[in-house]
PDB file of C-alpha atoms in Angstrom:
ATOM      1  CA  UNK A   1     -22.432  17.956  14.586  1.00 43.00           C
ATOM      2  CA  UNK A   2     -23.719  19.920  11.519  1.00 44.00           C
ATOM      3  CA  UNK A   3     -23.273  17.944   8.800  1.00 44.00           C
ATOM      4  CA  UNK A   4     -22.864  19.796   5.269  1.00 41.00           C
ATOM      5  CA  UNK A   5     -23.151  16.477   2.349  1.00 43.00           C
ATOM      6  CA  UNK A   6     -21.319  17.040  -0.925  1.00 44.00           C
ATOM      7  CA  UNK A   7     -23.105  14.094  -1.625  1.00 53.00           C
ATOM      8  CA  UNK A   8     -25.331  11.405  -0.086  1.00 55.00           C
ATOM      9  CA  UNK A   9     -23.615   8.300   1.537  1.00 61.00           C
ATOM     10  CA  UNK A  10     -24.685   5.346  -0.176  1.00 57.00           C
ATOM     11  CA  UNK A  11     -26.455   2.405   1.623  1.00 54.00           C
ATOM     12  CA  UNK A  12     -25.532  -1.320   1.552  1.00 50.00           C
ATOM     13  CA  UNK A  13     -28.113  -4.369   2.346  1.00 51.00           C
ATOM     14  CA  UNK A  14     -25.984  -4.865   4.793  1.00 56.00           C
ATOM     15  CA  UNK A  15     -25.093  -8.567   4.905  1.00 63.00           C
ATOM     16  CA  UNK A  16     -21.602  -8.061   5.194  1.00 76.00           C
ATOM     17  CA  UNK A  17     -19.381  -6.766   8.226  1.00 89.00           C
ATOM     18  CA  UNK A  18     -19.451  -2.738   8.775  1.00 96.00           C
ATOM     19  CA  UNK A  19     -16.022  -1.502   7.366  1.00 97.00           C
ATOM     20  CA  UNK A  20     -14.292   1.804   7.791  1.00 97.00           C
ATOM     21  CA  UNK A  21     -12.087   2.948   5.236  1.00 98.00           C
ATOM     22  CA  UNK A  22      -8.956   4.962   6.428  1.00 96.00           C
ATOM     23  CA  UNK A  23      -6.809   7.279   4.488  1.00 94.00           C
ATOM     24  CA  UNK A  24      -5.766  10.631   3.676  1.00 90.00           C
ATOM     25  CA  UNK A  25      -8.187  13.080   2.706  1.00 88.00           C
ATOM     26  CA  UNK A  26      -6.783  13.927  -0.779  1.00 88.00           C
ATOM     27  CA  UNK A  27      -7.388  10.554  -1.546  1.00 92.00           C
ATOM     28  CA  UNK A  28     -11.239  10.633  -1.181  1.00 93.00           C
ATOM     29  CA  UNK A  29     -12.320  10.239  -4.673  1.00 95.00           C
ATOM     30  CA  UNK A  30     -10.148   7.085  -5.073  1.00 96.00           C
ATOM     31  CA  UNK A  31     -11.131   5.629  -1.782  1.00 97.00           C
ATOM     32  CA  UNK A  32     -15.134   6.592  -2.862  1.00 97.00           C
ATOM     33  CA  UNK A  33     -14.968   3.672  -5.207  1.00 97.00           C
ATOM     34  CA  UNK A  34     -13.183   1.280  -2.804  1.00 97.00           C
ATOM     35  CA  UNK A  35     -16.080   2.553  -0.533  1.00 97.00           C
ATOM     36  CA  UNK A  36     -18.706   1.746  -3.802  1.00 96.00           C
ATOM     37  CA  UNK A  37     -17.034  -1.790  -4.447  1.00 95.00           C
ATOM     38  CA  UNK A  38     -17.707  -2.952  -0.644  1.00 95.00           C
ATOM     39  CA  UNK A  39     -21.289  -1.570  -0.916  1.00 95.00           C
ATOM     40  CA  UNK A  40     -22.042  -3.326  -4.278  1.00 94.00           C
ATOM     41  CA  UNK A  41     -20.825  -6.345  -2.382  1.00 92.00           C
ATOM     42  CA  UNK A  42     -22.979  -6.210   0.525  1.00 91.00           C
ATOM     43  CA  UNK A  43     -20.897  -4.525   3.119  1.00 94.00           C
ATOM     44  CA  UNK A  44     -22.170  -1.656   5.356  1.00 95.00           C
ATOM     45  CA  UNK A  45     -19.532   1.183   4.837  1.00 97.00           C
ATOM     46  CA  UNK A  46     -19.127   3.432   8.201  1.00 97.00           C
ATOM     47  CA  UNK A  47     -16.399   6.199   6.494  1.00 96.00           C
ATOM     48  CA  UNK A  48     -18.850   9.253   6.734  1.00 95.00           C
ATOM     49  CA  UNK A  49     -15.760  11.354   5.926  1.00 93.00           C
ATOM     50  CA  UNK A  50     -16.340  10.202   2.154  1.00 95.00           C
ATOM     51  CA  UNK A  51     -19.496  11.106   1.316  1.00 91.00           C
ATOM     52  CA  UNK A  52     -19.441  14.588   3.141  1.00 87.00           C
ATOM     53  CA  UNK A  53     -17.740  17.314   3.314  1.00 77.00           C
ATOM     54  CA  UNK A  54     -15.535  16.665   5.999  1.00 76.00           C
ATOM     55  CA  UNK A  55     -12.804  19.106   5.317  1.00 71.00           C
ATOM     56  CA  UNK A  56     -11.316  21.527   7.466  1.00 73.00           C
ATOM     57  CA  UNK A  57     -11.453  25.227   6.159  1.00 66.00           C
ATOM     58  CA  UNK A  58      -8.137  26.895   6.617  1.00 66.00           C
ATOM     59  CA  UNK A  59      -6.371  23.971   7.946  1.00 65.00           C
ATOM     60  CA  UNK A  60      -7.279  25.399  11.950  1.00 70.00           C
ATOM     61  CA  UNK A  61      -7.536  22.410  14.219  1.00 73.00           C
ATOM     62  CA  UNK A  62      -8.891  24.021  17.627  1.00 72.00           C
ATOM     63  CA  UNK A  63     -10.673  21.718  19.802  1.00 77.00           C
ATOM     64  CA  UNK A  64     -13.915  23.929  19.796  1.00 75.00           C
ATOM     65  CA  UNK A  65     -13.965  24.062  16.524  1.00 77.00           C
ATOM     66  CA  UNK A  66     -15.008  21.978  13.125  1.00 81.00           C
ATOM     67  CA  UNK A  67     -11.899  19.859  13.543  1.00 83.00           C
ATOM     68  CA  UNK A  68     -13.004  18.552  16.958  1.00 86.00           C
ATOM     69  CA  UNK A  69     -16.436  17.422  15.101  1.00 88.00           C
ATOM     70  CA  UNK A  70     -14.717  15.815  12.265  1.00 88.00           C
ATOM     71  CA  UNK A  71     -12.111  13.760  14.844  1.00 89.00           C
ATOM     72  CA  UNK A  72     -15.507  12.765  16.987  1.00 92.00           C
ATOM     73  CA  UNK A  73     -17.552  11.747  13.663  1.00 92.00           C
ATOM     74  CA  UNK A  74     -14.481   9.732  12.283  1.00 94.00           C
ATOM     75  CA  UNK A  75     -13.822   8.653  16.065  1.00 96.00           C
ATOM     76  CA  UNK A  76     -17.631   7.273  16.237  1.00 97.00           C
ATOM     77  CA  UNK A  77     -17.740   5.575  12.200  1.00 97.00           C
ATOM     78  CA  UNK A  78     -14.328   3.668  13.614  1.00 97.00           C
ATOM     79  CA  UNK A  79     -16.028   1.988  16.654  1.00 97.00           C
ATOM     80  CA  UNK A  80     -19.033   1.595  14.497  1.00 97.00           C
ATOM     81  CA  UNK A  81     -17.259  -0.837  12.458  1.00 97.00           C
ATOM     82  CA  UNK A  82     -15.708  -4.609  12.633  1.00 96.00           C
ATOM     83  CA  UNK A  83     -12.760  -4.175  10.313  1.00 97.00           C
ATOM     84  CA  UNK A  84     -10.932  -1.135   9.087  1.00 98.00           C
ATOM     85  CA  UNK A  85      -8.988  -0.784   5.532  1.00 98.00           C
ATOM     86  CA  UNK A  86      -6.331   1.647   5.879  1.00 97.00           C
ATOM     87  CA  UNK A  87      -4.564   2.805   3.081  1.00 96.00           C
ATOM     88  CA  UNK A  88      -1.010   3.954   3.299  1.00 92.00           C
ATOM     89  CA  UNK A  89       1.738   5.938   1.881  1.00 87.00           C
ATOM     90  CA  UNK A  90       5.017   5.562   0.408  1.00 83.00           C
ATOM     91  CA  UNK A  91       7.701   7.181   2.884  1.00 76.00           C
ATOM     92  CA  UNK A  92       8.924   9.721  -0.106  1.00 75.00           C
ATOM     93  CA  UNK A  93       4.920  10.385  -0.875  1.00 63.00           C
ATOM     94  CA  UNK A  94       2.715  13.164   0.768  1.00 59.00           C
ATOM     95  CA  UNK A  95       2.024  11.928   4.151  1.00 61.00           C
ATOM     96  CA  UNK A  96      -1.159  14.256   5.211  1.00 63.00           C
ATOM     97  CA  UNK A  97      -1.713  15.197   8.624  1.00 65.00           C
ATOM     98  CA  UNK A  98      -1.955  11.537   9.738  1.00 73.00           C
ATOM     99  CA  UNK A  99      -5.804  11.149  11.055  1.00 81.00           C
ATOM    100  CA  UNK A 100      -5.378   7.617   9.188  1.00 89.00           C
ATOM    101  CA  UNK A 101      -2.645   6.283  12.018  1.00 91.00           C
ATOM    102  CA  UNK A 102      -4.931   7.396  14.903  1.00 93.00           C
ATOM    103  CA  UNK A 103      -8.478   6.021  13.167  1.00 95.00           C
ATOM    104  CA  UNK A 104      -6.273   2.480  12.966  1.00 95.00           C
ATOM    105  CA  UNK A 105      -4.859   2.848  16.501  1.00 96.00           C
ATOM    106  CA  UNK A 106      -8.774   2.984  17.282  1.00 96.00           C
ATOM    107  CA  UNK A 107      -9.371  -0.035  15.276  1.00 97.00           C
ATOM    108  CA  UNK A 108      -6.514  -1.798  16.817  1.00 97.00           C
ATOM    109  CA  UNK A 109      -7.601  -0.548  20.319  1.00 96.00           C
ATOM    110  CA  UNK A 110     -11.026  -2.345  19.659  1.00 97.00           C
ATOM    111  CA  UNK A 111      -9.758  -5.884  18.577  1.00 96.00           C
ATOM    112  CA  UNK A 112     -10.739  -4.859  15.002  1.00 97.00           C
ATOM    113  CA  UNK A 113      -9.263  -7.012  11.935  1.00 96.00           C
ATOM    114  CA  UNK A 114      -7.007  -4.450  10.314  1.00 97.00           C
ATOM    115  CA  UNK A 115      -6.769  -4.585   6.726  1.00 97.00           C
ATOM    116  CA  UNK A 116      -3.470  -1.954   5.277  1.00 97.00           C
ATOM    117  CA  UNK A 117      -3.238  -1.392   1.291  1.00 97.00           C
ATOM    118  CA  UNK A 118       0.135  -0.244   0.195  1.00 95.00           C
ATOM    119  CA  UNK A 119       3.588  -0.151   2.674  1.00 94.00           C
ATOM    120  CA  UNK A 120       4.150  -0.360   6.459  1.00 94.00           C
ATOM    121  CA  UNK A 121       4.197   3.548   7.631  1.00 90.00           C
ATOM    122  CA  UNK A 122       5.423   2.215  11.426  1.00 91.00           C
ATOM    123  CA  UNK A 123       5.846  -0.118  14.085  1.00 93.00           C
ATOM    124  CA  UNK A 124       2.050  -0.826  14.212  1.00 91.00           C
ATOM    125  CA  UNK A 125       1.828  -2.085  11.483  1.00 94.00           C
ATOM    126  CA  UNK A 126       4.027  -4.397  12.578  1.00 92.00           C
ATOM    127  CA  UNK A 127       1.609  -6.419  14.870  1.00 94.00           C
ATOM    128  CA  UNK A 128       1.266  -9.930  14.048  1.00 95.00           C
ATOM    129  CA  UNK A 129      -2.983  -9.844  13.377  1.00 94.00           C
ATOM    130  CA  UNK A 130      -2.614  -6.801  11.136  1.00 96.00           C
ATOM    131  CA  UNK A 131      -2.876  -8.039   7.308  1.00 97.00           C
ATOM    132  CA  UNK A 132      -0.769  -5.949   4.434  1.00 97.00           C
ATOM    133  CA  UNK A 133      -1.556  -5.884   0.775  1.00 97.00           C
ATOM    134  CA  UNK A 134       0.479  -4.290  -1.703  1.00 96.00           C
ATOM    135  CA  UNK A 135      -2.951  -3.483  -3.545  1.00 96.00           C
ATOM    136  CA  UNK A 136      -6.543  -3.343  -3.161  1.00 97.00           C
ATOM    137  CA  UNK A 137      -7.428  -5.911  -5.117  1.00 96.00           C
ATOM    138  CA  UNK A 138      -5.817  -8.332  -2.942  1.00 96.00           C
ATOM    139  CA  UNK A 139      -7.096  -6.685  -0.240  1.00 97.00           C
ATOM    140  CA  UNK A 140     -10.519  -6.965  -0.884  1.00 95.00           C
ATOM    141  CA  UNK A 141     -10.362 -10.921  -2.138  1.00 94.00           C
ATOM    142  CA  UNK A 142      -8.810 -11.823   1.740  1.00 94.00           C
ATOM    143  CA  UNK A 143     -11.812  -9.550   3.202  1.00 93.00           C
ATOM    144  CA  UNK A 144     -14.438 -11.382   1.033  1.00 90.00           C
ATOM    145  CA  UNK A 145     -12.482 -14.907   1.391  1.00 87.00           C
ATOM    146  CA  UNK A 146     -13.233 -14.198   5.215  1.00 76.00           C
ATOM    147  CA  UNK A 147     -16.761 -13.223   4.857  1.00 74.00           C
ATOM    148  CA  UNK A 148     -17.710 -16.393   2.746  1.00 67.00           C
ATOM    149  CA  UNK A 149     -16.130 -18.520   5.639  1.00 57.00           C
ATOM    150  CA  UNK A 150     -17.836 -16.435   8.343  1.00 56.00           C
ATOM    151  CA  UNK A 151     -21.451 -16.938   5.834  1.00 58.00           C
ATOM    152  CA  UNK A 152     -20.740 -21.094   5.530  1.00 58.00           C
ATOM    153  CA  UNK A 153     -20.112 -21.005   9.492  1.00 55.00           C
TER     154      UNK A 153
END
């Protein structure tokens, strides 16, 4: 895939699990500092879609076309991680296209710990393993609180 960067992805030092953030697009700039708070922390950050231009010019979604590479380069940072943050919406909000459900249905697929910040969108978010937070902050304590017992182990 040709990749066009608005900007560099940062790198971690990588002593902490890989984590992909998911959420929609328009919230990029917000979820680049969620994705700058993990990587000041040691975590490797897989969300490619962040740092580059991953938009999709016109809004067409043909499967020859620069839709298909985005969904395969998201598809790819989701199985290169161990946990994935998703952040959701509030039903009366802007919803997006919904790329975020089908990056967590990967996670989920893969036996991933699942991470959502804000409400429950559906029934999978439901499932008994999957952790909600009404806010990031809390979010990220339970991901480090797991790390530091994975570290001591």
């Amino acid at each position: 895939m040709e990749e066009t960067k608005a900007e560099s992805q940062p790198t971690s030092s990588g002593l902490g699990p890989a984590v992909y953030i998911a959420g929609r697009y328009a919230r990029r700039e917000e979820l680049r500092e969620v994705a700058q708070e993990l990587l000041d922390r040691g975590f490797e950050v897989t969300s490619r879609w962040l740092f580059q231009d991953a938009s999709i010019p016109g809004g067409h979604l043909t499967p020859e076309g620069r839709a298909a590479e985005i969904a395969q380069m998201d598809f790819e940072d989701v199985r290169r991680a161990e946990v994935c943050i998703a952040f959701t919406e509030p039903s009366k909000g802007p919803q997006g296209r919904g790329g975020r459900h089908a990056e967590l249905g990967i996670a989920l697929a893969l036996g991933q710990r699942v991470l959502l910040v804000g409400p429950r969108e559906h029934v999978f978010h439901c499932l008994e393993h999957v952790e909600q937070y009404d806010e990031w902050l809390h979010a990220r304590r339970a991901l480090e609180a797991r790390m530091q017992v994975l570290s001591a182990a």
